[in-house]
Structures are given as C-alpha cells and as structure tokens.
PDB file of C-alpha atoms in Angstrom:
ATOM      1  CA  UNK F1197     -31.116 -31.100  -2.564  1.00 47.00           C
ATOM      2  CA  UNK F1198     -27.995 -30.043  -2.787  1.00 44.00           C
ATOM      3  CA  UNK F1199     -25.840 -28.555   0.114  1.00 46.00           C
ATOM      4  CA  UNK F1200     -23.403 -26.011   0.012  1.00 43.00           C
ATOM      5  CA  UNK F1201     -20.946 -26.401   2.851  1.00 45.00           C
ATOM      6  CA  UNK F1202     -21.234 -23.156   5.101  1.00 43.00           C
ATOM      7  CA  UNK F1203     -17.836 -22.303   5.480  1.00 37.00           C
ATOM      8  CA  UNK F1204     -17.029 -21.583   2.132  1.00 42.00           C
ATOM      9  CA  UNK F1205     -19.919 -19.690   1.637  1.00 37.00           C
ATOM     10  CA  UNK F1206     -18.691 -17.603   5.204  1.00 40.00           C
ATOM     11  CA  UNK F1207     -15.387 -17.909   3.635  1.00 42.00           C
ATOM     12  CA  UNK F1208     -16.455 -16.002   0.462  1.00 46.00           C
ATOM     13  CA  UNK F1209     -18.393 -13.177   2.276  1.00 41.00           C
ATOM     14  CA  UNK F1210     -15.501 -12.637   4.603  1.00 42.00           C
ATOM     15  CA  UNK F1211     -13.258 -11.933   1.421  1.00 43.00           C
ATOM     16  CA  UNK F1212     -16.011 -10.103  -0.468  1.00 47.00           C
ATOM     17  CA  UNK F1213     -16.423  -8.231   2.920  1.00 42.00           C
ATOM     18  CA  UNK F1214     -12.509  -7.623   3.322  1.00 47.00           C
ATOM     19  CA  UNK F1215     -12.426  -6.163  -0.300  1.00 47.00           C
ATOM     20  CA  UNK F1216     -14.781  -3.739  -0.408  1.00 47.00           C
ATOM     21  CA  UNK F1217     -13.099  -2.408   3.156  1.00 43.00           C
ATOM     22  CA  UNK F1218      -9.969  -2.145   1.630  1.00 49.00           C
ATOM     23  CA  UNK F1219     -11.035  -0.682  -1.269  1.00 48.00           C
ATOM     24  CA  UNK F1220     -13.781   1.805   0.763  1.00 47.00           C
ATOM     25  CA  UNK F1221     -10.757   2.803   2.934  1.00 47.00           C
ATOM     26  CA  UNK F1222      -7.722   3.766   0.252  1.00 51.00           C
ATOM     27  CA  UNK F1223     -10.831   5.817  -1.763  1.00 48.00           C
ATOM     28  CA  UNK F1224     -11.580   7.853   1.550  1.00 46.00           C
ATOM     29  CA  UNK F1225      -7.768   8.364   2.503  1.00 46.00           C
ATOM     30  CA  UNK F1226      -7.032   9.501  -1.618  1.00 44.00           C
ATOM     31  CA  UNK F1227      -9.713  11.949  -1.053  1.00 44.00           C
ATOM     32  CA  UNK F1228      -8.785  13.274   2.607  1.00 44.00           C
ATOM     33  CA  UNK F1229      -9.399  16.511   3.701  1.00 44.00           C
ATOM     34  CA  UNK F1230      -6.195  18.864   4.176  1.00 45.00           C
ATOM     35  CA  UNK F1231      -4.988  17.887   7.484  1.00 55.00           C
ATOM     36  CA  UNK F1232      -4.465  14.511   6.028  1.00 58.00           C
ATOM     37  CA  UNK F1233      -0.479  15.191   5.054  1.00 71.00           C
ATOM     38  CA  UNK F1234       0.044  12.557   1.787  1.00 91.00           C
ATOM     39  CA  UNK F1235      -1.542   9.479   0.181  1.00 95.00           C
ATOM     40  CA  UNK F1236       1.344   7.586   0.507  1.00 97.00           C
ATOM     41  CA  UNK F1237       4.144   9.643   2.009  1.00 97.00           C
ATOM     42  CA  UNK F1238       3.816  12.232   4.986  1.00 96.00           C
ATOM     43  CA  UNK F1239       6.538  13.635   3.485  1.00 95.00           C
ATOM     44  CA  UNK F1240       4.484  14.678   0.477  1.00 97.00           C
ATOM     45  CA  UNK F1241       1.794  17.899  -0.329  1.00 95.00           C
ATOM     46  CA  UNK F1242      -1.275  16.393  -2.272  1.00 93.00           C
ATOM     47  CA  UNK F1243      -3.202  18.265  -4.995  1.00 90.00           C
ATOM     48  CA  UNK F1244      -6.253  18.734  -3.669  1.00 83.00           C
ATOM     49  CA  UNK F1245      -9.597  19.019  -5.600  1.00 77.00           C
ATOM     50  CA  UNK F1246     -10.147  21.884  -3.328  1.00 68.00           C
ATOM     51  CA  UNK F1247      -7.710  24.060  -4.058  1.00 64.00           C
ATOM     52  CA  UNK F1248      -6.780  22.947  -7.858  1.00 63.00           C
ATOM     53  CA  UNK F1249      -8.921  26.394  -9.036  1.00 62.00           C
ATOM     54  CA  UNK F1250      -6.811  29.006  -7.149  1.00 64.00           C
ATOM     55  CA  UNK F1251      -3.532  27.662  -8.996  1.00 77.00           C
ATOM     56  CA  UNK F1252      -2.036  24.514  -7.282  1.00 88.00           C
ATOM     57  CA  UNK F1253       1.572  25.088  -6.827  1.00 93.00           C
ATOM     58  CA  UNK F1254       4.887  23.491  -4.694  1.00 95.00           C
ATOM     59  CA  UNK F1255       8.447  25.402  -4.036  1.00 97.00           C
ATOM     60  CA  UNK F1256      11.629  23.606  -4.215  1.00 98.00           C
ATOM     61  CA  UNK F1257      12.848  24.030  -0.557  1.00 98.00           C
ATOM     62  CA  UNK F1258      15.277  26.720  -1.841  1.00 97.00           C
ATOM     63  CA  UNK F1259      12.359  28.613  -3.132  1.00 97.00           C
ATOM     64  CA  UNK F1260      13.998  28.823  -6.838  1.00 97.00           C
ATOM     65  CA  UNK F1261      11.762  26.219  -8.524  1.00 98.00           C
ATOM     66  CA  UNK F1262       8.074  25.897  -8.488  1.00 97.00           C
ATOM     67  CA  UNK F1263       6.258  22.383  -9.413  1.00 97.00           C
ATOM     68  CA  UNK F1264       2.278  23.661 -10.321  1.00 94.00           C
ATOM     69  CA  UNK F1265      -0.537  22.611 -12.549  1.00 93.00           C
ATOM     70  CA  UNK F1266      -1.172  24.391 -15.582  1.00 92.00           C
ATOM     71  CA  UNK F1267      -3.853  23.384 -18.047  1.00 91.00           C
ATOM     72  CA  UNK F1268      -4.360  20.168 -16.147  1.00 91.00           C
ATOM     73  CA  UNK F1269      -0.305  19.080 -16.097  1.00 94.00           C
ATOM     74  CA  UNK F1270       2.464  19.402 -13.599  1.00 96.00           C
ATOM     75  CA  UNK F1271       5.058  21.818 -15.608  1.00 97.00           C
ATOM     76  CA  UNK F1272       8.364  23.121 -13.465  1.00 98.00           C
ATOM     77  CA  UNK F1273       8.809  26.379 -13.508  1.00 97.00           C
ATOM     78  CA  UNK F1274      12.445  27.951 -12.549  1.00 97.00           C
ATOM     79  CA  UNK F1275      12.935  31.757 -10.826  1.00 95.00           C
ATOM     80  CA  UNK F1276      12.718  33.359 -14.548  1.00 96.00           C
ATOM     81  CA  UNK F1277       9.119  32.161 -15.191  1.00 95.00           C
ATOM     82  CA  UNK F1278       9.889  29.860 -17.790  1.00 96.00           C
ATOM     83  CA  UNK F1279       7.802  26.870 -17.380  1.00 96.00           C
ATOM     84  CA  UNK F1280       8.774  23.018 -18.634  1.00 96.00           C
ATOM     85  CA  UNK F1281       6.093  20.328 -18.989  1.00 96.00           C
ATOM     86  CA  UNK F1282       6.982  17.346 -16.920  1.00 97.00           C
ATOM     87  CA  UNK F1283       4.755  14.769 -18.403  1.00 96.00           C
ATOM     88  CA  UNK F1284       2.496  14.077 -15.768  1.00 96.00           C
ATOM     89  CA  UNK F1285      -0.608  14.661 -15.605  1.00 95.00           C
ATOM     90  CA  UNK F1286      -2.462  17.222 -11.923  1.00 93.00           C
ATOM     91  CA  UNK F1287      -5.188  14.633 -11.252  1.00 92.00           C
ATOM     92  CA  UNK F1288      -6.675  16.093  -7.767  1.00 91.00           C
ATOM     93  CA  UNK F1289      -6.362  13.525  -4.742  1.00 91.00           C
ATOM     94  CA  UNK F1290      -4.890  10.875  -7.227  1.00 95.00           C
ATOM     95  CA  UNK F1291      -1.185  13.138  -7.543  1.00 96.00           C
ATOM     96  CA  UNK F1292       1.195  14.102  -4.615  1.00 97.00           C
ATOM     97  CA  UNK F1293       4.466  15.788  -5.023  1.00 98.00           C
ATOM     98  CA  UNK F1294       8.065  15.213  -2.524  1.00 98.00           C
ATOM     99  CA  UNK F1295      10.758  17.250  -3.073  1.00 98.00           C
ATOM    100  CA  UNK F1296      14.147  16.161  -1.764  1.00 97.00           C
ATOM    101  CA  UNK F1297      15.777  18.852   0.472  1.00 97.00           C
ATOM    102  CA  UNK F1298      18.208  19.682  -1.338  1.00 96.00           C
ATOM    103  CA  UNK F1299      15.879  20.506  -4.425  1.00 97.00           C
ATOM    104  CA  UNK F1300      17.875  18.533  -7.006  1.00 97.00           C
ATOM    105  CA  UNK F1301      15.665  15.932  -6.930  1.00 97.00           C
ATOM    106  CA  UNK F1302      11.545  15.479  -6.909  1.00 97.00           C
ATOM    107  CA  UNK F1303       9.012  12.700  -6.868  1.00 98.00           C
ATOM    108  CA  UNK F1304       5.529  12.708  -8.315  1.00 98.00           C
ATOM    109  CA  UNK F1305       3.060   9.867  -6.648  1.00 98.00           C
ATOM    110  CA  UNK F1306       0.275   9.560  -9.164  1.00 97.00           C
ATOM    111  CA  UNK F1307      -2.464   7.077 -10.430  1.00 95.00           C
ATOM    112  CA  UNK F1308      -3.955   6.457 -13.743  1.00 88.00           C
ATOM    113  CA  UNK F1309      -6.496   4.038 -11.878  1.00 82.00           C
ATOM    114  CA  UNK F1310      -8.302   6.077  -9.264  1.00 90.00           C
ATOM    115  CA  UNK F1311      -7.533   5.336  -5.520  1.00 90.00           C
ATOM    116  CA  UNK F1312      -6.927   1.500  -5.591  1.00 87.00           C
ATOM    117  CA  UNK F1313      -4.298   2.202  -8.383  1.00 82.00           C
ATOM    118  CA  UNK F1314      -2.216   1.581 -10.425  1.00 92.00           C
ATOM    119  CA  UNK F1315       0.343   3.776  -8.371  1.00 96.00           C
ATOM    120  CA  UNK F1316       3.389   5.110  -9.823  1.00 97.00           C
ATOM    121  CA  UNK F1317       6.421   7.433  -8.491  1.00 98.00           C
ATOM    122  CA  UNK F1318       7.646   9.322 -11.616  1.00 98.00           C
ATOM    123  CA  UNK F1319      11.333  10.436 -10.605  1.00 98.00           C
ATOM    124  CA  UNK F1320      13.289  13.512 -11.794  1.00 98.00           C
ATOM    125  CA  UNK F1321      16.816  15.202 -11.203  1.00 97.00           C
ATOM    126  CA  UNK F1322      16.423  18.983 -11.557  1.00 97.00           C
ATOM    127  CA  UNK F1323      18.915  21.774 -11.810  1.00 96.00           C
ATOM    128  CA  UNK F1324      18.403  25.433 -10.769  1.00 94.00           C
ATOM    129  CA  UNK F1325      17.578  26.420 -13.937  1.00 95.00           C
ATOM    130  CA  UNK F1326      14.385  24.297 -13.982  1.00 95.00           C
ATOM    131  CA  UNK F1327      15.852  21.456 -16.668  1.00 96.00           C
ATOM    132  CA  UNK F1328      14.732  17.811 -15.507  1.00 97.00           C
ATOM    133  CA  UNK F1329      15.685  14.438 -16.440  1.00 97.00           C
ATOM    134  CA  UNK F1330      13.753  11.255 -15.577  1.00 97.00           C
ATOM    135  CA  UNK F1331      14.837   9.008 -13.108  1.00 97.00           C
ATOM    136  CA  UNK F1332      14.143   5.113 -14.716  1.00 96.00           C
ATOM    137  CA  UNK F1333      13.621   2.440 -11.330  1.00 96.00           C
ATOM    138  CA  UNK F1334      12.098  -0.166 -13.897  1.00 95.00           C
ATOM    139  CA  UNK F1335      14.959  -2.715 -12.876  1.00 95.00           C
ATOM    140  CA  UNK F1336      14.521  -2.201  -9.170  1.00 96.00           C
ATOM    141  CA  UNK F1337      10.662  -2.161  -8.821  1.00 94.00           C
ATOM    142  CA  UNK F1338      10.099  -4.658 -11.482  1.00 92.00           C
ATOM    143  CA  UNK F1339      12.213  -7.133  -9.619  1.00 92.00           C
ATOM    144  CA  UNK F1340      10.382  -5.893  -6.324  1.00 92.00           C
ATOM    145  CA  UNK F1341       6.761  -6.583  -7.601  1.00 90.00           C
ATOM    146  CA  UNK F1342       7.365 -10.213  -9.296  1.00 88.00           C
ATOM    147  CA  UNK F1343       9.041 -11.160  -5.852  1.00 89.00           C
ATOM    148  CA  UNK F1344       6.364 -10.149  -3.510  1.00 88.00           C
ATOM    149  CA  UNK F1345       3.118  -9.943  -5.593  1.00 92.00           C
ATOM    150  CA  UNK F1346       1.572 -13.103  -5.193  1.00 91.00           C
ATOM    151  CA  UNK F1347      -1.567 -12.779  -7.356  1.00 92.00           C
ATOM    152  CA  UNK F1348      -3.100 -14.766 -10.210  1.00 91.00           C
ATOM    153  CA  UNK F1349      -2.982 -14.300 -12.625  1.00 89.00           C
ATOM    154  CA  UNK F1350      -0.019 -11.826 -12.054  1.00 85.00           C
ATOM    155  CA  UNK F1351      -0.459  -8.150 -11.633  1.00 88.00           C
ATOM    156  CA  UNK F1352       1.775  -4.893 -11.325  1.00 89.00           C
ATOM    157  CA  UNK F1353       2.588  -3.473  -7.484  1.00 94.00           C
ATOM    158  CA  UNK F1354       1.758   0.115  -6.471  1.00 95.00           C
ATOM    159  CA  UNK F1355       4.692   1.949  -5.974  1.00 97.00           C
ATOM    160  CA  UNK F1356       4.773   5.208  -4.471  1.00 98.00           C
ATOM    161  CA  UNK F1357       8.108   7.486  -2.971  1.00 98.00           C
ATOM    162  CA  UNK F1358       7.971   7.856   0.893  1.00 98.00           C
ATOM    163  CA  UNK F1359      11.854   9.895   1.576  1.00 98.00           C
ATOM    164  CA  UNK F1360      14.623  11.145  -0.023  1.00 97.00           C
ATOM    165  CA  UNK F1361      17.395  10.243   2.053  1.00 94.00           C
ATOM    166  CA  UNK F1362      20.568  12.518   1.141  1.00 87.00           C
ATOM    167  CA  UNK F1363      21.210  10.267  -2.341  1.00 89.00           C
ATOM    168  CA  UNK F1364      18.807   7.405  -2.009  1.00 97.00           C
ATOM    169  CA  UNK F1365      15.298   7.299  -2.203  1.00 98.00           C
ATOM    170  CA  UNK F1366      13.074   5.387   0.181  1.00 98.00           C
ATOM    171  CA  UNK F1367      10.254   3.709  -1.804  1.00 98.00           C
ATOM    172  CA  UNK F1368       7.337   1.673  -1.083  1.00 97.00           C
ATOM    173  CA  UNK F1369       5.253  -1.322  -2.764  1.00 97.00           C
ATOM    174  CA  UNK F1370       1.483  -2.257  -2.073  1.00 96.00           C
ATOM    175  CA  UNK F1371       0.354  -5.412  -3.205  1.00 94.00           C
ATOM    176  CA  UNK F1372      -3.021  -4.404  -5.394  1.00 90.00           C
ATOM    177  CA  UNK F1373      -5.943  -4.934  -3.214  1.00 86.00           C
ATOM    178  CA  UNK F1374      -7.608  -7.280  -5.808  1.00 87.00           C
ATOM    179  CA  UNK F1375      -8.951 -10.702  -4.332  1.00 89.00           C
ATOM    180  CA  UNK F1376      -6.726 -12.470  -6.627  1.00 91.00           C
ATOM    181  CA  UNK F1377      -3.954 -11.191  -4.891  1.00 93.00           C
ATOM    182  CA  UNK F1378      -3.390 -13.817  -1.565  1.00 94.00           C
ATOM    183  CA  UNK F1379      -1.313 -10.900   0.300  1.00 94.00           C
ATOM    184  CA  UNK F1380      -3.189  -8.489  -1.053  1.00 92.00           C
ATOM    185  CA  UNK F1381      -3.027  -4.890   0.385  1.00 93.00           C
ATOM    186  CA  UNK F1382       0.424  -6.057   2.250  1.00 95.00           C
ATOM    187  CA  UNK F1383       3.621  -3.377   1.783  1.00 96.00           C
ATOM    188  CA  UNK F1384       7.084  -3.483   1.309  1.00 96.00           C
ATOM    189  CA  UNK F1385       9.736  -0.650   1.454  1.00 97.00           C
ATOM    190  CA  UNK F1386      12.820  -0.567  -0.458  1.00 97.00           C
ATOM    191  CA  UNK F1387      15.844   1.822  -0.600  1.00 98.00           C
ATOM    192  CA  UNK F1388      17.498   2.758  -3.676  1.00 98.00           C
ATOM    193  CA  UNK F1389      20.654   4.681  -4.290  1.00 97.00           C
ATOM    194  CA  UNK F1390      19.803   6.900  -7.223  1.00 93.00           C
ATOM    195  CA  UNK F1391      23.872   7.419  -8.514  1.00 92.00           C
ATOM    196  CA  UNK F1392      24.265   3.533  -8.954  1.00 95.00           C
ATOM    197  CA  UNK F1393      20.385   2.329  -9.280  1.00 96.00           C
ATOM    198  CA  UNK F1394      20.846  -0.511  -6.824  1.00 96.00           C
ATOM    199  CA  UNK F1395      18.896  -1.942  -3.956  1.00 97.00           C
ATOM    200  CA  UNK F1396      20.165  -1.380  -1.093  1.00 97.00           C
ATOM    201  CA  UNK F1397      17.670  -2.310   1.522  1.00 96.00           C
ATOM    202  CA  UNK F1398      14.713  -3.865   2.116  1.00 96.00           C
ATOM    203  CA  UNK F1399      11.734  -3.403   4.841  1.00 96.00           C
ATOM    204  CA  UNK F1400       9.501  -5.430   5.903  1.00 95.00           C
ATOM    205  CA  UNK F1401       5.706  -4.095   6.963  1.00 96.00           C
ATOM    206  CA  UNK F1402       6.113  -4.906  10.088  1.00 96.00           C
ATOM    207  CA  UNK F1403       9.530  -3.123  10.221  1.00 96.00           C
ATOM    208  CA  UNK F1404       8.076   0.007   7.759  1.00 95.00           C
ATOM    209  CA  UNK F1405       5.340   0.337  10.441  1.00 95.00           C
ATOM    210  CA  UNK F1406       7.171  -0.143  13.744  1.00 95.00           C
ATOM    211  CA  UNK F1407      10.211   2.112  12.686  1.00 95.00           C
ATOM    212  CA  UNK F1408       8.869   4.401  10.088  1.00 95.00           C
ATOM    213  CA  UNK F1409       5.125   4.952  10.639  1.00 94.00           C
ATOM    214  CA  UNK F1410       6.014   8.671  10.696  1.00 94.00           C
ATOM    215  CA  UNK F1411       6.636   8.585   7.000  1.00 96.00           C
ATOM    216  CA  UNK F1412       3.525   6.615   5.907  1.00 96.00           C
ATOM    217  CA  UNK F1413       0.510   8.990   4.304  1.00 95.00           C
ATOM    218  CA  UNK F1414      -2.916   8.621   5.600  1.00 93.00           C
ATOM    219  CA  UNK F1415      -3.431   5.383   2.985  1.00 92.00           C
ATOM    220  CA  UNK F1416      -1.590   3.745   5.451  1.00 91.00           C
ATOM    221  CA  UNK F1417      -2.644   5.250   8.927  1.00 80.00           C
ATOM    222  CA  UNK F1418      -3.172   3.101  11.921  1.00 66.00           C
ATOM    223  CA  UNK F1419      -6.485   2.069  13.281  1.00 47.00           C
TER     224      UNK F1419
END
C-alpha cells in the first residue's frame, strides 16, 4: 500500500483552506452593507444593490457635475442636464466612484470578474462642462503587476484608486487570490503623477497598512 506523506496532504488543505477564506472574505466586503465606506478605497462611495432602483448618483465636490447610473452605465452629467456616457458599466457592489477634490479629476473602481476580480481603476480628467478624457496608466501598472505578481502561469494584478493627492493619484495592486499565485492576496501601493505619467513612489503593505490604513476600503480592513 501506498503512503501518502501527511504533510503534503496538511499542506494542501491548509492552502485549499486559505483560498476559500480569502475568497469568502473579499465576496462579503464587495457586498457590505452601507456603513462599510469603499471596496478598495475609504475615500470612495460604492453603488450599492440597495439603492441602484431609487437612481444611484455622486456630485463632483463643487456640486456642478453629477456621476449616476442610467440604463445600467455610469454617464456624467454637467449643471445643464446634459448627460455623457463614460463607458463603464453601474455593476452594484462590484463599482465604486472617487472624485478628486478639486472635481477635475474622477476614478471608477470596477470589476468585470465579481469580487475576487479582475479589478480595474478607469481614470478621467473632467471639465465643468461635463467633457471627459481617459486617463491611460497601462505603462505604470503593467510594469507594477509583472514585478510583483508572482504567479504561474502569469496573471494580471487588481488595481484599484485609493487618493487623489493634489496632481497624483495614489493607487493600489492586489496580487489575485488564485493558489497559483505564491504571494497571493499581498498589496502594493504606488503613486503616480498624472501631468508626466511617472512613478513616483512605491509602498510597501506593511508601510500601506501602518501609515495609510485610513485610506484602505473594507476589502482590506483589519482583523
């Protein structure tokens, strides 16, 4: 008879086990209840499945431009009523939306994979008449996920905004929780200056968590 060593088989179930955590935990904090403030960033207001039938809707912080869902999309809608699609689709508990203070500027966290992901932050510059142009970070998180994914074979990092910080953004990358991943689940956050498109910084978890907890959503919240 054969005999399977026990400590792989422990070994195995403590992955297995670690998985399905993981996974149980970013489901329940995508679909929080209101007082949880953001998937990914506090900053951010989530749509809600709750409250997508009463009209789900976001001011600019200078209350001339509204960000709301309309026939299942995000459109941007200016102080005139005139709407503009944005492209994105108002999946409830799966979208969040930041807007930078200054309103010239808004983020869209969304997934096209349910809660585990694939995450994305779609990135626009707005002016007061409700006109938006994309935002492309391809360069910056591309280089960001092949140097701290390590998964086989390779896969694609969430990203998600966390702060607009006068004219950077703070971003931040989590490693898919997939079992193929080694580090997966770990994060990263990066800082981007949005007039030149460079990196500018990079945090650490450890840093992220002991210096900036106050910006992570409840996806990250402590234990």
């Amino acid at each position: 008879m054969k005999i399977i060593p026990r400590l792989h088989i422990t070994a195995g179930i403590s992955l297995a086990l670690g998985m399905f955590i993981y996974t149980a935990t970013a489901a329940a904090a995508a679909s929080a209840p209101s007082s949880c403030k953001g998937i990914f960033s506090a900053k951010a207001r989530q749509l809600e499945a709750g409250n997508m039938q009463a009209g789900w809707q976001l001011a600019s912080p200078d209350g001339n431009l509204t960000i709301r869902e309309q026939a299942g999309e995000l459109v941007l809608q200016n102080s005139d009523g005139k709407t503009a699609k944005l492209g994105v689709m108002a999946q409830p508990d799966l979208t969040e939306v930041l807007w930078s203070a200054d309103s010239r500027h808004l983020a869209i966290n969304t997934s096209d994979g349910g809660a585990v992901g694939t995450w994305e932050a779609k990135l626009f510059a707005v002016d007061a008449q409700g006109h938006s142009a994309a935002i492309d970070l391809s360069d910056v998180t591309q280089k960001i996920s092949k140097k701290n994914l390590r998964c086989k074979p390779q896969e694609v990092a969430n990203f998600a905004a966390l702060a607009w910080v006068k004219q950077d953004l703070l971003l931040l990358a989590e490693v898919p929780p997939h079992s193929s991943c080694a580090n997966m689940g770990q994060i990263t956050g990066f800082r981007v200056a949005l007039t030149s498109k460079k990196l500018m910084e990079v945090f650490s978890e450890k840093s992220l968590r002991a210096n900036r907890q106050e910006l992570l959503g409840c996806r990250f919240s402590k234990q």
